[in-house]
Structure formats: C-alpha cells, structure tokens
Short mmCIF file of C-alpha atoms in Angstrom, two decimals:
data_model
loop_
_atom_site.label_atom_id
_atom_site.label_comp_id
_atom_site.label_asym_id
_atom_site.label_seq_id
_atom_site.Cartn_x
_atom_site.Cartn_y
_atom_site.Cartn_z
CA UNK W 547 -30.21 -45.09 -73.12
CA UNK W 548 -31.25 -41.99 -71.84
CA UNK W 549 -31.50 -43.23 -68.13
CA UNK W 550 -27.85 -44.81 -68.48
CA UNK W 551 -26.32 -41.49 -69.52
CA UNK W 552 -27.75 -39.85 -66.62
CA UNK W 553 -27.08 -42.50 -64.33
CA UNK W 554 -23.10 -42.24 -65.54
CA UNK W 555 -23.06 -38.42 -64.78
CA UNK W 556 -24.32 -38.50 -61.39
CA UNK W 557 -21.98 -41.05 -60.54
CA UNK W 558 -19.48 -39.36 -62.30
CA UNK W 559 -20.61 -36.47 -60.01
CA UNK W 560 -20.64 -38.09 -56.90
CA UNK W 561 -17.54 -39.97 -57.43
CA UNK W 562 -15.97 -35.88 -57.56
CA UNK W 563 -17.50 -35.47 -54.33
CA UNK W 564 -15.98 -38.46 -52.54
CA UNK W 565 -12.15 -37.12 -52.70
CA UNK W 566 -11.67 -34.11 -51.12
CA UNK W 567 -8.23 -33.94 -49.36
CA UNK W 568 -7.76 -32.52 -45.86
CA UNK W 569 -7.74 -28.84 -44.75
CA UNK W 570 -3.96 -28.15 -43.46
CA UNK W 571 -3.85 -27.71 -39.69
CA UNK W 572 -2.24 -24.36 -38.59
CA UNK W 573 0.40 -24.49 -36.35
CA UNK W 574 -0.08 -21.87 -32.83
CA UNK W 575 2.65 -20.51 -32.06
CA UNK W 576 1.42 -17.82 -29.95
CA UNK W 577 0.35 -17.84 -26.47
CA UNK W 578 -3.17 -16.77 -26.70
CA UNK W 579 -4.57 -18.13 -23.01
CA UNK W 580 -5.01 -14.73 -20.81
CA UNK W 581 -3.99 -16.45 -17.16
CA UNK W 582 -5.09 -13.27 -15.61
CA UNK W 583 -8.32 -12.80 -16.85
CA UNK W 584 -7.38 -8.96 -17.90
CA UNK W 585 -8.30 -9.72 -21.42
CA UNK W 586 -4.89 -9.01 -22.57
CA UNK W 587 -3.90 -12.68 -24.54
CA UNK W 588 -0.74 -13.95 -22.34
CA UNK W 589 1.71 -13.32 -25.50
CA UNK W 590 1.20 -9.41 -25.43
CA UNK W 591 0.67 -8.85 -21.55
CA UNK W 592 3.77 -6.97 -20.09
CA UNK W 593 1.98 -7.04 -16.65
CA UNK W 594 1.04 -11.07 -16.15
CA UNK W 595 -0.09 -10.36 -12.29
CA UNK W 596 -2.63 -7.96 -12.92
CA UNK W 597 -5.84 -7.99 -9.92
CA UNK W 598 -8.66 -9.41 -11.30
CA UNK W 599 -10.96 -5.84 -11.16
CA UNK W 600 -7.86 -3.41 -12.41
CA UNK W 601 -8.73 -1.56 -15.55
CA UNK W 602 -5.43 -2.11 -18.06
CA UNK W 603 -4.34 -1.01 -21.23
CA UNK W 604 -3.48 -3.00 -24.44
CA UNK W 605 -0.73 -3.96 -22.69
CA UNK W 606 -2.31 -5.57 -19.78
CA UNK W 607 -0.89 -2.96 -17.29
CA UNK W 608 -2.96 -1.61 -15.02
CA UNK W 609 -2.99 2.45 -13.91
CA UNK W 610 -1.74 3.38 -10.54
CA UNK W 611 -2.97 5.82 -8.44
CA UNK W 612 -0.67 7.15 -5.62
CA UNK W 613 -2.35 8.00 -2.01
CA UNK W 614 -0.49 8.96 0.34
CA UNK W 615 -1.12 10.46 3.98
CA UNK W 616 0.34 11.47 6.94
CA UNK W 617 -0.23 10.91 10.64
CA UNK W 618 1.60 12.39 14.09
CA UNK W 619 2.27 11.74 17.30
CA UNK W 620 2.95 14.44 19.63
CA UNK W 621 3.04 13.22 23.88
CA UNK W 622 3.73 15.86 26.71
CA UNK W 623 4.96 14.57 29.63
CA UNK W 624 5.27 15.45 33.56
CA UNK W 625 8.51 17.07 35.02
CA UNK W 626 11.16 14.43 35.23
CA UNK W 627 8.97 11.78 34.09
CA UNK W 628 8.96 9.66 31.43
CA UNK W 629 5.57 7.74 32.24
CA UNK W 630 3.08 8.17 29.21
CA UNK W 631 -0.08 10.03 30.42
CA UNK W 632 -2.99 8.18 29.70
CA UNK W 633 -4.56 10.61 28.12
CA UNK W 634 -1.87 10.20 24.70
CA UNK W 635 -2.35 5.98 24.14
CA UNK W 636 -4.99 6.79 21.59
CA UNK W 637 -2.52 8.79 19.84
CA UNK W 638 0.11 5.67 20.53
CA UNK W 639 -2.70 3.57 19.33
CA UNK W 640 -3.62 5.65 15.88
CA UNK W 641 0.27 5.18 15.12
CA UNK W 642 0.33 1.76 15.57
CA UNK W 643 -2.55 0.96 13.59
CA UNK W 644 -1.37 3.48 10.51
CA UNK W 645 2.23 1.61 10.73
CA UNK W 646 0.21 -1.28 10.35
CA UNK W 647 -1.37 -0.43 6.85
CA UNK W 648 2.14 1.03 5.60
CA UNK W 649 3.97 -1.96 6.48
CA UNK W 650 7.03 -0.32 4.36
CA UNK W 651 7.30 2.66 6.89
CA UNK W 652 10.05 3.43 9.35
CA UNK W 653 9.15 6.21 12.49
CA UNK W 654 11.51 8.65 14.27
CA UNK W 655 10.55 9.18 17.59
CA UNK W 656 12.26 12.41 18.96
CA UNK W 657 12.63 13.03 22.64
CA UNK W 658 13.04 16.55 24.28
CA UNK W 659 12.87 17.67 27.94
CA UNK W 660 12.81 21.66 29.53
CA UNK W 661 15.38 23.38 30.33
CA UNK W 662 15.37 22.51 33.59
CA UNK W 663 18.20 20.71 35.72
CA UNK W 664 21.84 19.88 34.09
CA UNK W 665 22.25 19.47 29.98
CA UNK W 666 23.54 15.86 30.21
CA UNK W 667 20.72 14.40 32.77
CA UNK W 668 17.91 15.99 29.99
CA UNK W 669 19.61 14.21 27.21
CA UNK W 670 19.20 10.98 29.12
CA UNK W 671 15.79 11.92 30.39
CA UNK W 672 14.55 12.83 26.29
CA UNK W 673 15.72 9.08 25.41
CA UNK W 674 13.70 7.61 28.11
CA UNK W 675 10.78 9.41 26.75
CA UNK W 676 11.26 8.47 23.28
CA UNK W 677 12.04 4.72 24.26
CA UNK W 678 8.80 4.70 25.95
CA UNK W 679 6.83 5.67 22.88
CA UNK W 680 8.85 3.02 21.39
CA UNK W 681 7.99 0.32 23.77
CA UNK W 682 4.07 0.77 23.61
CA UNK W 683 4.72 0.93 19.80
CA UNK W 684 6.31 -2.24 19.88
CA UNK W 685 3.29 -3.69 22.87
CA UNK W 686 1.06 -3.04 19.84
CA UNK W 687 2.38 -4.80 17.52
CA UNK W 688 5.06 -2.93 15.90
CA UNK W 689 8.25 -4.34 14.64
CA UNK W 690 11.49 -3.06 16.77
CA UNK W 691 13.71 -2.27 13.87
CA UNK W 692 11.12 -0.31 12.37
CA UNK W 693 11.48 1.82 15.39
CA UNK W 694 14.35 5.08 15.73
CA UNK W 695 14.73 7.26 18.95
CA UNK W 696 16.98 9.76 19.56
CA UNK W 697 16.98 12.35 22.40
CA UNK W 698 17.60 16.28 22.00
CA UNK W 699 17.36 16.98 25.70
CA UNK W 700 16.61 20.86 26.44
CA UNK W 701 18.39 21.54 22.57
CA UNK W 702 15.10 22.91 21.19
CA UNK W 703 12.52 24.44 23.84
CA UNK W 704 9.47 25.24 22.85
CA UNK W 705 8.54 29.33 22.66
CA UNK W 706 5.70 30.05 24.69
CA UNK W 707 3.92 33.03 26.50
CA UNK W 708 5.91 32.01 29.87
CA UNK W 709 8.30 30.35 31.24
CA UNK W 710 6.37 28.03 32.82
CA UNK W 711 4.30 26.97 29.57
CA UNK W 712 7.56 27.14 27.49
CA UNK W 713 8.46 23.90 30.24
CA UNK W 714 5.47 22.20 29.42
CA UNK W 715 5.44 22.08 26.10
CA UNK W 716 8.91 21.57 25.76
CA UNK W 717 8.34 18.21 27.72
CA UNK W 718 7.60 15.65 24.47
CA UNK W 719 8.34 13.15 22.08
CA UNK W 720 7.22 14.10 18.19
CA UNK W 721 7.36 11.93 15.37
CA UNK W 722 5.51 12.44 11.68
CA UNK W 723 5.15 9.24 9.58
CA UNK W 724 4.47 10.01 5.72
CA UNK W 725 2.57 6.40 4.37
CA UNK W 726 2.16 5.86 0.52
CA UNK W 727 0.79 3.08 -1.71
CA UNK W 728 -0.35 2.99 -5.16
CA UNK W 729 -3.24 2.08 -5.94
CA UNK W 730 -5.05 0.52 -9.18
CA UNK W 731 -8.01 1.80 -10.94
CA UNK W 732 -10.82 -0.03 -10.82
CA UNK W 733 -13.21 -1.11 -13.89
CA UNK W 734 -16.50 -0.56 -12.82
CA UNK W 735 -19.15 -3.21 -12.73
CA UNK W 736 -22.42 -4.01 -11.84
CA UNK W 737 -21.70 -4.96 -8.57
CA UNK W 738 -19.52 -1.70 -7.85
CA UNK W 739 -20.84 0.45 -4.91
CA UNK W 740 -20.28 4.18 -5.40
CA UNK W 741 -18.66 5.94 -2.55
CA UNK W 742 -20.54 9.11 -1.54
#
C-alpha cells in the first residue's frame, strides 16, 4: 500500500509537470539593427551615414572639425606680354592641385598691367594675362566655370622704390583661394598611427 501511494504522487507530480503553456512572444516594434556600425541602434540614430571610424554621440552623429586653408597665386609678367614665365607653373601647378582637394571652390584671377602705354590697350592686355592663368588652370585639370578673370589694367600700380620696379611689380595676375572642409573625429583604435 505504501508503494501505491507513492507511486500515485509522483505521477500526480509528473503529470503537473507535463502542461506548461507557452511563454507569449513579444512583438519588436523597434528598429534595433545599427546599419552603420556606429553602435547607435537604427531607431535612435539621427545621422544613418555615419563613416565607419567617426566617434558619435548617443545620437549617432558624429563631431566635425572645420580646417580650412588658404593658398595664392601671384605671376609677374614681361612688358607687353602675357606669356607665363616659366619660372611661376609651380605656383599654377600648387593651385591646381589645392582646387583639386576643395572641389567646392571657385578662383578669381585678377589681371593688372603698368602704367605704361594708353588706359584702354592695358585693360585688354590685364585680361590676356588673367585668361592665361586661366587656361593652364584649366590644362591641369580644372573645370572652366570654376574659373573668373577680370582685368584692372594700370587701375592699381604697385608702390615701389622706383619707377621702374613700381612697372614690374605692377605687371601680374593675383588670386587667393580660401578651401574648407569639415572634418570628423576619429575614435582611436589599435591600429591608429599617431601623427608626430
């Protein structure tokens, strides 16, 4: 009797174990992939496009730095001449490749000639000189419309210690480009190489 009591509890027991009814399944209704791999779930990143080695905030956004800098060109010419020396196509060359990394940029190429010979013929001769600088701008690569020239003439001579040096200076084309991009900050990693 004793065994048959025992028997009907741990089937009584067992029996318990036998009918447990199924968890509920939870419904997502969030977005919780992270398609940028900034660690920011997709549902709270307000910056979707981040680069992969950007540090970001709980937002996802990463922090920009601006950099900015600036670069020149300055050409004397000859006496009636609109020929680039030789001596200036680096300069040409330095302008065209810092267009080149501030694709955004636009350059003003000013023209200028002494104060030498008639007012109207200078004018003339100071657009000739700036669309030269434009044409080996544009042999190098660089994009016409990006390109403005405009010609003073003998408006704006330069001052010098003679006459004679006022003319040669006063013989140019000038233009300053200003180039600026933002840049992210980087998380650093194993693998990052610290600039000296």
């Amino acid at each position: 009797m004793k065994y048959i009591v025992i028997g009907l509890f741990a089937l009584s027991l067992f029996g318990c174990s036998l009918s447990v009814p199924q968890p509920p399944i939870a419904k997502q209704t969030k977005n919780l992939f992270d398609n940028d791999s900034d660690g920011v779930i997709n549902q709270r990143d307000h910056c979707p496009k981040t680069p992969l080695d950007a540090i970001v905030d709980n937002d996802g956004c990463p922090t920009y730095v601006d950099s900015s800098e600036e670069n020149k060109i300055h050409v004397l010419f000859a006496n009636d001449s609109s020929a680039i020396p030789e001596s200036y196509m680096k300069n040409i060359k330095d302008m065209s490749g810092f267009l080149t990394k501030y694709p955004k940029t636009h350059i003003e190429l000013k023209g200028y000639a002494s104060p030498v010979g008639q007012a109207a013929y200078n004018i003339a001769l100071s657009e000739r000189r700036a669309n030269a600088i434009r044409q080996a701008l544009i042999n190098d690569g660089v994009t016409p419309s990006r390109i403005k020239t405009v010609g003073f003439g003998d408006s704006d001579p330069v001052k010098a210690y003679d006459v004679e040096e006022s003319n040669t200076l006063s013989r140019r084309v000038i233009a300053q480009v200003i180039g600026s991009q933002g840049n992210v900050v980087k998380e650093w990693t194993v693998y990052t190489v610290r600039e000296n």
